[in-house]
């Protein structure tokens, strides 16, 4: 018994370390973005042409340096985080709502509804993501709202399949059969008895997908398929700075670090949540 407790001690420490580091990285970025309007009222658009391409840590007015137009890199990184985090969070919330409803209906009612919904999901999963993105955004155009809508359309399938599988495992359990026997309606069974029991895996996948969607938004913007180039965003800053990598590396490196630390923090929180909500390790990663 003592040996088992001793062997689990490093694991508990590592998991608590994951939580602390994840909260620090994610929390600091979220707080910076939340107060970006007070920290940088100009939205990072103020230009100082006399200070173009100032190296980082050489000027107290521009701690992280400036870009080719003399705009402060620190201000643009923090302001640009607002777009990336907004896209990541809202797209995941939309995909969760759509996918959870589809999964609940398909898993509980089965029959023709399940066949049609799941076969449509299978067809969508068979299409390459980047091909759908290019087609979708070429037709509708670029913009924050269109990216969020596209990510919802592209990712609801993950939640639908996850929820459907969980519902199939629950629909014939004793507490569900007892609820049916006493006359509880299907809607109440789904939202009162089944939904709370599938929230754990959903929350875990949400945390990991916010990080994934931040990367996707940055990638699409880097390729010119995302946010308007005039709006500060991490992907846009990476695209703007790629021609200056040899002469002004900081223009691209600091937005890249912001993406890396934010995604790392969210992934650490997702790992901690997975172990916290499912200590037996039954939830698939």
PDB file of C-alpha atoms in Angstrom:
ATOM      1  CA  UNK A   1       0.000   0.000   0.000  1.00  0.00           C
ATOM      2  CA  UNK A   2       2.768   2.394   0.973  1.00  0.00           C
ATOM      3  CA  UNK A   3       4.695   1.490  -2.175  1.00  0.00           C
ATOM      4  CA  UNK A   4       1.656   2.194  -4.334  1.00  0.00           C
ATOM      5  CA  UNK A   5       1.159   5.584  -2.698  1.00  0.00           C
ATOM      6  CA  UNK A   6       4.832   6.399  -3.147  1.00  0.00           C
ATOM      7  CA  UNK A   7       4.717   5.472  -6.828  1.00  0.00           C
ATOM      8  CA  UNK A   8       1.631   7.614  -7.397  1.00  0.00           C
ATOM      9  CA  UNK A   9       3.184  10.652  -5.692  1.00  0.00           C
ATOM     10  CA  UNK A  10       5.282  11.734  -8.733  1.00  0.00           C
ATOM     11  CA  UNK A  11       2.220  11.350 -10.958  1.00  0.00           C
ATOM     12  CA  UNK A  12       0.114  13.528  -8.663  1.00  0.00           C
ATOM     13  CA  UNK A  13       2.882  16.131  -8.572  1.00  0.00           C
ATOM     14  CA  UNK A  14       3.199  16.100 -12.341  1.00  0.00           C
ATOM     15  CA  UNK A  15      -0.564  16.498 -12.794  1.00  0.00           C
ATOM     16  CA  UNK A  16      -0.704  19.387 -10.319  1.00  0.00           C
ATOM     17  CA  UNK A  17       2.293  20.906 -12.134  1.00  0.00           C
ATOM     18  CA  UNK A  18       0.353  20.581 -15.402  1.00  0.00           C
ATOM     19  CA  UNK A  19      -2.576  22.424 -13.832  1.00  0.00           C
ATOM     20  CA  UNK A  20      -0.445  25.255 -12.437  1.00  0.00           C
ATOM     21  CA  UNK A  21       1.540  25.779 -15.652  1.00  0.00           C
ATOM     22  CA  UNK A  22      -1.599  25.494 -17.792  1.00  0.00           C
ATOM     23  CA  UNK A  23      -3.438  28.060 -15.683  1.00  0.00           C
ATOM     24  CA  UNK A  24      -0.456  30.428 -15.673  1.00  0.00           C
ATOM     25  CA  UNK A  25       0.050  30.295 -19.432  1.00  0.00           C
ATOM     26  CA  UNK A  26      -3.603  30.405 -20.412  1.00  0.00           C
ATOM     27  CA  UNK A  27      -4.681  32.784 -17.647  1.00  0.00           C
ATOM     28  CA  UNK A  28      -1.944  35.335 -18.314  1.00  0.00           C
ATOM     29  CA  UNK A  29      -2.745  35.407 -22.025  1.00  0.00           C
ATOM     30  CA  UNK A  30      -6.507  35.661 -21.420  1.00  0.00           C
ATOM     31  CA  UNK A  31      -6.058  38.487 -18.908  1.00  0.00           C
ATOM     32  CA  UNK A  32      -3.728  40.363 -21.263  1.00  0.00           C
ATOM     33  CA  UNK A  33      -6.241  40.042 -24.096  1.00  0.00           C
ATOM     34  CA  UNK A  34      -9.139  40.989 -21.817  1.00  0.00           C
ATOM     35  CA  UNK A  35      -7.466  44.244 -20.803  1.00  0.00           C
ATOM     36  CA  UNK A  36      -5.866  44.947 -24.180  1.00  0.00           C
ATOM     37  CA  UNK A  37      -8.266  47.827 -24.777  1.00  0.00           C
ATOM     38  CA  UNK A  38      -7.005  49.572 -21.639  1.00  0.00           C
ATOM     39  CA  UNK A  39      -3.348  48.679 -22.197  1.00  0.00           C
ATOM     40  CA  UNK A  40      -3.286  49.677 -25.863  1.00  0.00           C
ATOM     41  CA  UNK A  41      -6.174  52.032 -26.731  1.00  0.00           C
ATOM     42  CA  UNK A  42      -4.854  52.446 -30.285  1.00  0.00           C
ATOM     43  CA  UNK A  43      -5.310  48.729 -30.959  1.00  0.00           C
ATOM     44  CA  UNK A  44      -1.663  48.301 -31.872  1.00  0.00           C
ATOM     45  CA  UNK A  45      -2.098  50.426 -35.007  1.00  0.00           C
ATOM     46  CA  UNK A  46      -0.055  53.449 -33.921  1.00  0.00           C
ATOM     47  CA  UNK A  47       2.905  53.860 -36.284  1.00  0.00           C
ATOM     48  CA  UNK A  48       6.316  55.397 -35.595  1.00  0.00           C
ATOM     49  CA  UNK A  49       8.190  55.379 -38.893  1.00  0.00           C
ATOM     50  CA  UNK A  50      11.311  56.720 -37.225  1.00  0.00           C
ATOM     51  CA  UNK A  51      11.424  53.518 -35.123  1.00  0.00           C
ATOM     52  CA  UNK A  52      10.891  50.997 -37.928  1.00  0.00           C
ATOM     53  CA  UNK A  53      12.253  47.500 -37.210  1.00  0.00           C
ATOM     54  CA  UNK A  54      13.578  48.444 -33.782  1.00  0.00           C
ATOM     55  CA  UNK A  55      15.130  45.289 -32.233  1.00  0.00           C
ATOM     56  CA  UNK A  56      13.572  43.945 -29.035  1.00  0.00           C
ATOM     57  CA  UNK A  57      14.829  44.945 -25.583  1.00  0.00           C
ATOM     58  CA  UNK A  58      16.648  48.006 -26.937  1.00  0.00           C
ATOM     59  CA  UNK A  59      13.920  50.624 -26.451  1.00  0.00           C
ATOM     60  CA  UNK A  60      11.709  50.947 -23.389  1.00  0.00           C
ATOM     61  CA  UNK A  61       8.914  52.348 -25.565  1.00  0.00           C
ATOM     62  CA  UNK A  62       8.932  49.181 -27.684  1.00  0.00           C
ATOM     63  CA  UNK A  63      10.009  46.315 -25.453  1.00  0.00           C
ATOM     64  CA  UNK A  64       9.521  43.591 -28.083  1.00  0.00           C
ATOM     65  CA  UNK A  65      10.572  45.806 -30.978  1.00  0.00           C
ATOM     66  CA  UNK A  66       8.590  47.169 -33.900  1.00  0.00           C
ATOM     67  CA  UNK A  67       7.448  45.872 -37.281  1.00  0.00           C
ATOM     68  CA  UNK A  68       8.258  47.317 -40.757  1.00  0.00           C
ATOM     69  CA  UNK A  69       5.650  50.063 -40.258  1.00  0.00           C
ATOM     70  CA  UNK A  70       6.937  51.048 -36.824  1.00  0.00           C
ATOM     71  CA  UNK A  71       4.043  49.426 -34.941  1.00  0.00           C
ATOM     72  CA  UNK A  72       4.732  48.028 -31.493  1.00  0.00           C
ATOM     73  CA  UNK A  73       5.058  44.219 -31.637  1.00  0.00           C
ATOM     74  CA  UNK A  74       3.993  43.690 -28.000  1.00  0.00           C
ATOM     75  CA  UNK A  75       0.796  45.687 -28.544  1.00  0.00           C
ATOM     76  CA  UNK A  76      -0.037  43.797 -31.730  1.00  0.00           C
ATOM     77  CA  UNK A  77       0.647  40.408 -30.137  1.00  0.00           C
ATOM     78  CA  UNK A  78      -1.734  41.123 -27.247  1.00  0.00           C
ATOM     79  CA  UNK A  79      -4.405  42.774 -29.410  1.00  0.00           C
ATOM     80  CA  UNK A  80      -4.058  40.024 -32.028  1.00  0.00           C
ATOM     81  CA  UNK A  81      -4.687  37.427 -29.341  1.00  0.00           C
ATOM     82  CA  UNK A  82      -8.244  38.730 -29.043  1.00  0.00           C
ATOM     83  CA  UNK A  83      -9.050  37.513 -32.559  1.00  0.00           C
ATOM     84  CA  UNK A  84      -7.363  34.134 -32.148  1.00  0.00           C
ATOM     85  CA  UNK A  85      -8.942  33.395 -28.758  1.00  0.00           C
ATOM     86  CA  UNK A  86     -12.362  34.615 -29.910  1.00  0.00           C
ATOM     87  CA  UNK A  87     -12.269  32.342 -32.952  1.00  0.00           C
ATOM     88  CA  UNK A  88     -11.028  29.408 -30.877  1.00  0.00           C
ATOM     89  CA  UNK A  89     -13.648  29.722 -28.127  1.00  0.00           C
ATOM     90  CA  UNK A  90     -16.724  30.643 -30.199  1.00  0.00           C
ATOM     91  CA  UNK A  91     -16.098  28.032 -32.879  1.00  0.00           C
ATOM     92  CA  UNK A  92     -15.760  25.308 -30.244  1.00  0.00           C
ATOM     93  CA  UNK A  93     -18.915  26.410 -28.416  1.00  0.00           C
ATOM     94  CA  UNK A  94     -20.887  26.377 -31.675  1.00  0.00           C
ATOM     95  CA  UNK A  95     -19.554  22.953 -32.666  1.00  0.00           C
ATOM     96  CA  UNK A  96     -20.368  21.603 -29.187  1.00  0.00           C
ATOM     97  CA  UNK A  97     -23.988  22.757 -29.353  1.00  0.00           C
ATOM     98  CA  UNK A  98     -24.603  21.338 -32.849  1.00  0.00           C
ATOM     99  CA  UNK A  99     -22.617  18.135 -32.361  1.00  0.00           C
ATOM    100  CA  UNK A 100     -24.066  17.378 -28.920  1.00  0.00           C
ATOM    101  CA  UNK A 101     -27.655  17.747 -30.128  1.00  0.00           C
ATOM    102  CA  UNK A 102     -26.986  15.543 -33.168  1.00  0.00           C
ATOM    103  CA  UNK A 103     -25.224  12.925 -31.041  1.00  0.00           C
ATOM    104  CA  UNK A 104     -27.999  12.865 -28.455  1.00  0.00           C
ATOM    105  CA  UNK A 105     -30.693  12.405 -31.100  1.00  0.00           C
ATOM    106  CA  UNK A 106     -28.742   9.790 -33.067  1.00  0.00           C
ATOM    107  CA  UNK A 107     -27.695   7.785 -30.024  1.00  0.00           C
ATOM    108  CA  UNK A 108     -31.007   7.825 -28.177  1.00  0.00           C
ATOM    109  CA  UNK A 109     -33.549   7.416 -30.956  1.00  0.00           C
ATOM    110  CA  UNK A 110     -31.412   5.202 -33.243  1.00  0.00           C
ATOM    111  CA  UNK A 111     -33.230   4.107 -36.429  1.00  0.00           C
ATOM    112  CA  UNK A 112     -33.329   6.203 -39.578  1.00  0.00           C
ATOM    113  CA  UNK A 113     -32.252   9.379 -37.733  1.00  0.00           C
ATOM    114  CA  UNK A 114     -29.014   7.734 -36.618  1.00  0.00           C
ATOM    115  CA  UNK A 115     -28.313   6.279 -40.051  1.00  0.00           C
ATOM    116  CA  UNK A 116     -28.803   9.572 -41.906  1.00  0.00           C
ATOM    117  CA  UNK A 117     -26.927  11.744 -39.400  1.00  0.00           C
ATOM    118  CA  UNK A 118     -23.970   9.411 -38.929  1.00  0.00           C
ATOM    119  CA  UNK A 119     -23.568   8.653 -42.642  1.00  0.00           C
ATOM    120  CA  UNK A 120     -23.527  12.385 -43.339  1.00  0.00           C
ATOM    121  CA  UNK A 121     -20.892  12.739 -40.621  1.00  0.00           C
ATOM    122  CA  UNK A 122     -18.820   9.936 -42.192  1.00  0.00           C
ATOM    123  CA  UNK A 123     -18.942  11.657 -45.593  1.00  0.00           C
ATOM    124  CA  UNK A 124     -17.791  14.929 -44.064  1.00  0.00           C
ATOM    125  CA  UNK A 125     -14.927  13.227 -42.220  1.00  0.00           C
ATOM    126  CA  UNK A 126     -13.761  11.689 -45.506  1.00  0.00           C
ATOM    127  CA  UNK A 127     -13.211  15.135 -47.086  1.00  0.00           C
ATOM    128  CA  UNK A 128      -9.771  16.768 -46.592  1.00  0.00           C
ATOM    129  CA  UNK A 129     -10.018  19.690 -44.163  1.00  0.00           C
ATOM    130  CA  UNK A 130      -7.844  22.067 -46.182  1.00  0.00           C
ATOM    131  CA  UNK A 131      -9.852  21.360 -49.357  1.00  0.00           C
ATOM    132  CA  UNK A 132     -13.112  22.208 -47.571  1.00  0.00           C
ATOM    133  CA  UNK A 133     -11.511  25.357 -46.145  1.00  0.00           C
ATOM    134  CA  UNK A 134     -10.298  26.620 -49.512  1.00  0.00           C
ATOM    135  CA  UNK A 135     -13.653  25.883 -51.179  1.00  0.00           C
ATOM    136  CA  UNK A 136     -15.774  27.304 -48.353  1.00  0.00           C
ATOM    137  CA  UNK A 137     -13.784  30.508 -47.810  1.00  0.00           C
ATOM    138  CA  UNK A 138     -13.293  31.080 -51.549  1.00  0.00           C
ATOM    139  CA  UNK A 139     -17.079  31.072 -52.010  1.00  0.00           C
ATOM    140  CA  UNK A 140     -18.104  33.047 -48.913  1.00  0.00           C
ATOM    141  CA  UNK A 141     -14.991  35.184 -48.541  1.00  0.00           C
ATOM    142  CA  UNK A 142     -12.767  35.745 -45.536  1.00  0.00           C
ATOM    143  CA  UNK A 143     -13.529  37.289 -42.158  1.00  0.00           C
ATOM    144  CA  UNK A 144     -13.790  36.392 -38.488  1.00  0.00           C
ATOM    145  CA  UNK A 145     -17.462  35.428 -38.624  1.00  0.00           C
ATOM    146  CA  UNK A 146     -16.953  33.233 -41.690  1.00  0.00           C
ATOM    147  CA  UNK A 147     -13.994  31.429 -40.096  1.00  0.00           C
ATOM    148  CA  UNK A 148     -16.015  30.727 -36.952  1.00  0.00           C
ATOM    149  CA  UNK A 149     -18.943  29.441 -39.022  1.00  0.00           C
ATOM    150  CA  UNK A 150     -16.636  27.275 -41.134  1.00  0.00           C
ATOM    151  CA  UNK A 151     -14.999  25.709 -38.069  1.00  0.00           C
ATOM    152  CA  UNK A 152     -18.416  24.933 -36.580  1.00  0.00           C
ATOM    153  CA  UNK A 153     -19.471  23.234 -39.810  1.00  0.00           C
ATOM    154  CA  UNK A 154     -16.190  21.322 -40.031  1.00  0.00           C
ATOM    155  CA  UNK A 155     -15.962  20.176 -36.394  1.00  0.00           C
ATOM    156  CA  UNK A 156     -19.445  19.389 -35.110  1.00  0.00           C
ATOM    157  CA  UNK A 157     -18.870  15.808 -36.321  1.00  0.00           C
ATOM    158  CA  UNK A 158     -16.273  15.122 -33.602  1.00  0.00           C
ATOM    159  CA  UNK A 159     -18.730  15.948 -30.835  1.00  0.00           C
ATOM    160  CA  UNK A 160     -21.606  14.139 -32.539  1.00  0.00           C
ATOM    161  CA  UNK A 161     -19.651  10.883 -32.740  1.00  0.00           C
ATOM    162  CA  UNK A 162     -18.332  11.225 -29.186  1.00  0.00           C
ATOM    163  CA  UNK A 163     -21.764  11.946 -27.709  1.00  0.00           C
ATOM    164  CA  UNK A 164     -23.479   9.247 -29.759  1.00  0.00           C
ATOM    165  CA  UNK A 165     -21.038   6.629 -28.490  1.00  0.00           C
ATOM    166  CA  UNK A 166     -21.572   7.717 -24.890  1.00  0.00           C
ATOM    167  CA  UNK A 167     -25.360   7.731 -25.299  1.00  0.00           C
ATOM    168  CA  UNK A 168     -25.320   4.216 -26.759  1.00  0.00           C
ATOM    169  CA  UNK A 169     -23.488   3.042 -23.641  1.00  0.00           C
ATOM    170  CA  UNK A 170     -26.032   4.760 -21.354  1.00  0.00           C
ATOM    171  CA  UNK A 171     -29.424   4.343 -23.034  1.00  0.00           C
ATOM    172  CA  UNK A 172     -29.982   0.791 -21.732  1.00  0.00           C
ATOM    173  CA  UNK A 173     -28.585   1.326 -18.251  1.00  0.00           C
ATOM    174  CA  UNK A 174     -30.806   0.615 -15.244  1.00  0.00           C
ATOM    175  CA  UNK A 175     -31.432   4.244 -14.273  1.00  0.00           C
ATOM    176  CA  UNK A 176     -32.580   5.078 -17.814  1.00  0.00           C
ATOM    177  CA  UNK A 177     -34.867   2.031 -17.964  1.00  0.00           C
ATOM    178  CA  UNK A 178     -36.296   2.972 -14.557  1.00  0.00           C
ATOM    179  CA  UNK A 179     -37.001   6.515 -15.741  1.00  0.00           C
ATOM    180  CA  UNK A 180     -38.852   5.175 -18.773  1.00  0.00           C
ATOM    181  CA  UNK A 181     -40.803   2.735 -16.603  1.00  0.00           C
ATOM    182  CA  UNK A 182     -42.208   5.521 -14.423  1.00  0.00           C
ATOM    183  CA  UNK A 183     -43.265   7.529 -17.468  1.00  0.00           C
ATOM    184  CA  UNK A 184     -40.494  10.129 -17.772  1.00  0.00           C
ATOM    185  CA  UNK A 185     -40.537  11.701 -21.237  1.00  0.00           C
ATOM    186  CA  UNK A 186     -37.747  11.210 -23.764  1.00  0.00           C
ATOM    187  CA  UNK A 187     -36.736  14.868 -23.713  1.00  0.00           C
ATOM    188  CA  UNK A 188     -36.361  14.895 -19.958  1.00  0.00           C
ATOM    189  CA  UNK A 189     -34.401  11.636 -20.005  1.00  0.00           C
ATOM    190  CA  UNK A 190     -32.022  13.010 -22.636  1.00  0.00           C
ATOM    191  CA  UNK A 191     -31.322  16.375 -21.013  1.00  0.00           C
ATOM    192  CA  UNK A 192     -31.681  15.444 -17.327  1.00  0.00           C
ATOM    193  CA  UNK A 193     -30.271  11.926 -17.099  1.00  0.00           C
ATOM    194  CA  UNK A 194     -28.065  11.349 -20.160  1.00  0.00           C
ATOM    195  CA  UNK A 195     -26.529  14.745 -20.964  1.00  0.00           C
ATOM    196  CA  UNK A 196     -24.929  15.293 -17.504  1.00  0.00           C
ATOM    197  CA  UNK A 197     -23.254  11.894 -17.822  1.00  0.00           C
ATOM    198  CA  UNK A 198     -21.577  12.733 -21.138  1.00  0.00           C
ATOM    199  CA  UNK A 199     -20.351  16.226 -20.231  1.00  0.00           C
ATOM    200  CA  UNK A 200     -16.955  15.016 -18.975  1.00  0.00           C
ATOM    201  CA  UNK A 201     -15.600  13.846 -22.364  1.00  0.00           C
ATOM    202  CA  UNK A 202     -17.178  16.876 -24.052  1.00  0.00           C
ATOM    203  CA  UNK A 203     -15.382  19.328 -21.738  1.00  0.00           C
ATOM    204  CA  UNK A 204     -12.058  17.561 -22.311  1.00  0.00           C
ATOM    205  CA  UNK A 205     -12.448  17.645 -26.103  1.00  0.00           C
ATOM    206  CA  UNK A 206     -13.527  21.300 -25.922  1.00  0.00           C
ATOM    207  CA  UNK A 207     -10.351  22.293 -24.090  1.00  0.00           C
ATOM    208  CA  UNK A 208      -8.132  20.530 -26.602  1.00  0.00           C
ATOM    209  CA  UNK A 209     -10.088  21.836 -29.604  1.00  0.00           C
ATOM    210  CA  UNK A 210      -9.824  25.475 -28.508  1.00  0.00           C
ATOM    211  CA  UNK A 211      -6.054  25.068 -28.788  1.00  0.00           C
ATOM    212  CA  UNK A 212      -6.432  23.291 -32.124  1.00  0.00           C
ATOM    213  CA  UNK A 213      -8.717  26.004 -33.502  1.00  0.00           C
ATOM    214  CA  UNK A 214      -6.271  28.748 -32.511  1.00  0.00           C
ATOM    215  CA  UNK A 215      -3.675  26.942 -34.617  1.00  0.00           C
ATOM    216  CA  UNK A 216      -6.158  26.506 -37.468  1.00  0.00           C
ATOM    217  CA  UNK A 217      -7.113  30.179 -37.468  1.00  0.00           C
ATOM    218  CA  UNK A 218      -3.452  31.185 -37.480  1.00  0.00           C
ATOM    219  CA  UNK A 219      -2.707  28.747 -40.319  1.00  0.00           C
ATOM    220  CA  UNK A 220      -5.647  29.906 -42.451  1.00  0.00           C
ATOM    221  CA  UNK A 221      -4.756  33.566 -41.895  1.00  0.00           C
ATOM    222  CA  UNK A 222      -1.118  32.813 -42.742  1.00  0.00           C
ATOM    223  CA  UNK A 223      -2.331  31.297 -46.036  1.00  0.00           C
ATOM    224  CA  UNK A 224      -4.502  34.340 -46.748  1.00  0.00           C
ATOM    225  CA  UNK A 225      -7.788  32.508 -46.089  1.00  0.00           C
ATOM    226  CA  UNK A 226      -8.532  33.864 -42.642  1.00  0.00           C
ATOM    227  CA  UNK A 227      -8.825  37.222 -40.946  1.00  0.00           C
ATOM    228  CA  UNK A 228      -8.596  40.483 -42.886  1.00  0.00           C
ATOM    229  CA  UNK A 229      -4.893  41.440 -43.127  1.00  0.00           C
ATOM    230  CA  UNK A 230      -5.737  44.876 -41.709  1.00  0.00           C
ATOM    231  CA  UNK A 231      -6.913  43.301 -38.415  1.00  0.00           C
ATOM    232  CA  UNK A 232      -4.111  42.283 -36.024  1.00  0.00           C
ATOM    233  CA  UNK A 233      -3.998  38.524 -35.541  1.00  0.00           C
ATOM    234  CA  UNK A 234      -1.267  36.036 -34.731  1.00  0.00           C
ATOM    235  CA  UNK A 235      -1.492  34.302 -38.099  1.00  0.00           C
ATOM    236  CA  UNK A 236      -1.459  37.624 -39.923  1.00  0.00           C
ATOM    237  CA  UNK A 237       1.619  38.750 -38.007  1.00  0.00           C
ATOM    238  CA  UNK A 238       3.403  35.526 -38.921  1.00  0.00           C
ATOM    239  CA  UNK A 239       2.541  36.103 -42.578  1.00  0.00           C
ATOM    240  CA  UNK A 240       3.693  39.748 -42.452  1.00  0.00           C
ATOM    241  CA  UNK A 241       7.001  38.864 -40.853  1.00  0.00           C
ATOM    242  CA  UNK A 242       8.029  35.898 -43.012  1.00  0.00           C
ATOM    243  CA  UNK A 243       9.913  38.157 -45.460  1.00  0.00           C
ATOM    244  CA  UNK A 244      11.884  39.667 -42.560  1.00  0.00           C
ATOM    245  CA  UNK A 245      12.984  36.462 -40.841  1.00  0.00           C
ATOM    246  CA  UNK A 246      16.658  37.095 -41.533  1.00  0.00           C
ATOM    247  CA  UNK A 247      16.684  40.812 -40.797  1.00  0.00           C
ATOM    248  CA  UNK A 248      13.861  41.263 -38.233  1.00  0.00           C
ATOM    249  CA  UNK A 249      13.148  37.853 -36.710  1.00  0.00           C
ATOM    250  CA  UNK A 250      11.128  39.302 -33.825  1.00  0.00           C
ATOM    251  CA  UNK A 251       8.239  40.314 -36.098  1.00  0.00           C
ATOM    252  CA  UNK A 252       7.342  36.626 -36.546  1.00  0.00           C
ATOM    253  CA  UNK A 253       8.948  34.970 -33.532  1.00  0.00           C
ATOM    254  CA  UNK A 254       6.942  36.707 -30.802  1.00  0.00           C
ATOM    255  CA  UNK A 255       3.509  35.981 -32.354  1.00  0.00           C
ATOM    256  CA  UNK A 256       4.701  32.398 -32.839  1.00  0.00           C
ATOM    257  CA  UNK A 257       5.691  32.195 -29.166  1.00  0.00           C
ATOM    258  CA  UNK A 258       2.275  33.572 -28.159  1.00  0.00           C
ATOM    259  CA  UNK A 259       0.593  30.813 -30.171  1.00  0.00           C
ATOM    260  CA  UNK A 260       2.910  28.170 -28.739  1.00  0.00           C
ATOM    261  CA  UNK A 261       2.456  29.150 -25.077  1.00  0.00           C
ATOM    262  CA  UNK A 262      -1.315  29.574 -25.380  1.00  0.00           C
ATOM    263  CA  UNK A 263      -1.750  26.207 -27.108  1.00  0.00           C
ATOM    264  CA  UNK A 264       0.629  24.562 -24.624  1.00  0.00           C
ATOM    265  CA  UNK A 265      -1.335  25.961 -21.683  1.00  0.00           C
ATOM    266  CA  UNK A 266      -4.662  24.772 -23.105  1.00  0.00           C
ATOM    267  CA  UNK A 267      -3.266  21.309 -23.841  1.00  0.00           C
ATOM    268  CA  UNK A 268      -1.914  21.003 -20.294  1.00  0.00           C
ATOM    269  CA  UNK A 269      -5.317  21.992 -18.918  1.00  0.00           C
ATOM    270  CA  UNK A 270      -6.967  19.462 -21.216  1.00  0.00           C
ATOM    271  CA  UNK A 271      -4.659  16.689 -20.008  1.00  0.00           C
ATOM    272  CA  UNK A 272      -5.305  17.611 -16.380  1.00  0.00           C
ATOM    273  CA  UNK A 273      -9.066  17.722 -16.958  1.00  0.00           C
ATOM    274  CA  UNK A 274      -8.994  14.310 -18.632  1.00  0.00           C
ATOM    275  CA  UNK A 275      -7.298  12.734 -15.618  1.00  0.00           C
ATOM    276  CA  UNK A 276      -9.450  14.671 -13.143  1.00  0.00           C
ATOM    277  CA  UNK A 277     -12.787  13.783 -14.759  1.00  0.00           C
ATOM    278  CA  UNK A 278     -11.794  10.245 -15.723  1.00  0.00           C
ATOM    279  CA  UNK A 279      -9.152   8.945 -13.267  1.00  0.00           C
ATOM    280  CA  UNK A 280      -9.680   5.378 -14.511  1.00  0.00           C
ATOM    281  CA  UNK A 281      -8.355   6.356 -17.942  1.00  0.00           C
ATOM    282  CA  UNK A 282     -11.418   5.190 -19.851  1.00  0.00           C
ATOM    283  CA  UNK A 283     -11.905   8.416 -21.769  1.00  0.00           C
ATOM    284  CA  UNK A 284     -10.200   8.272 -25.130  1.00  0.00           C
ATOM    285  CA  UNK A 285      -7.678  10.923 -25.840  1.00  0.00           C
TER     286      UNK A 285
END
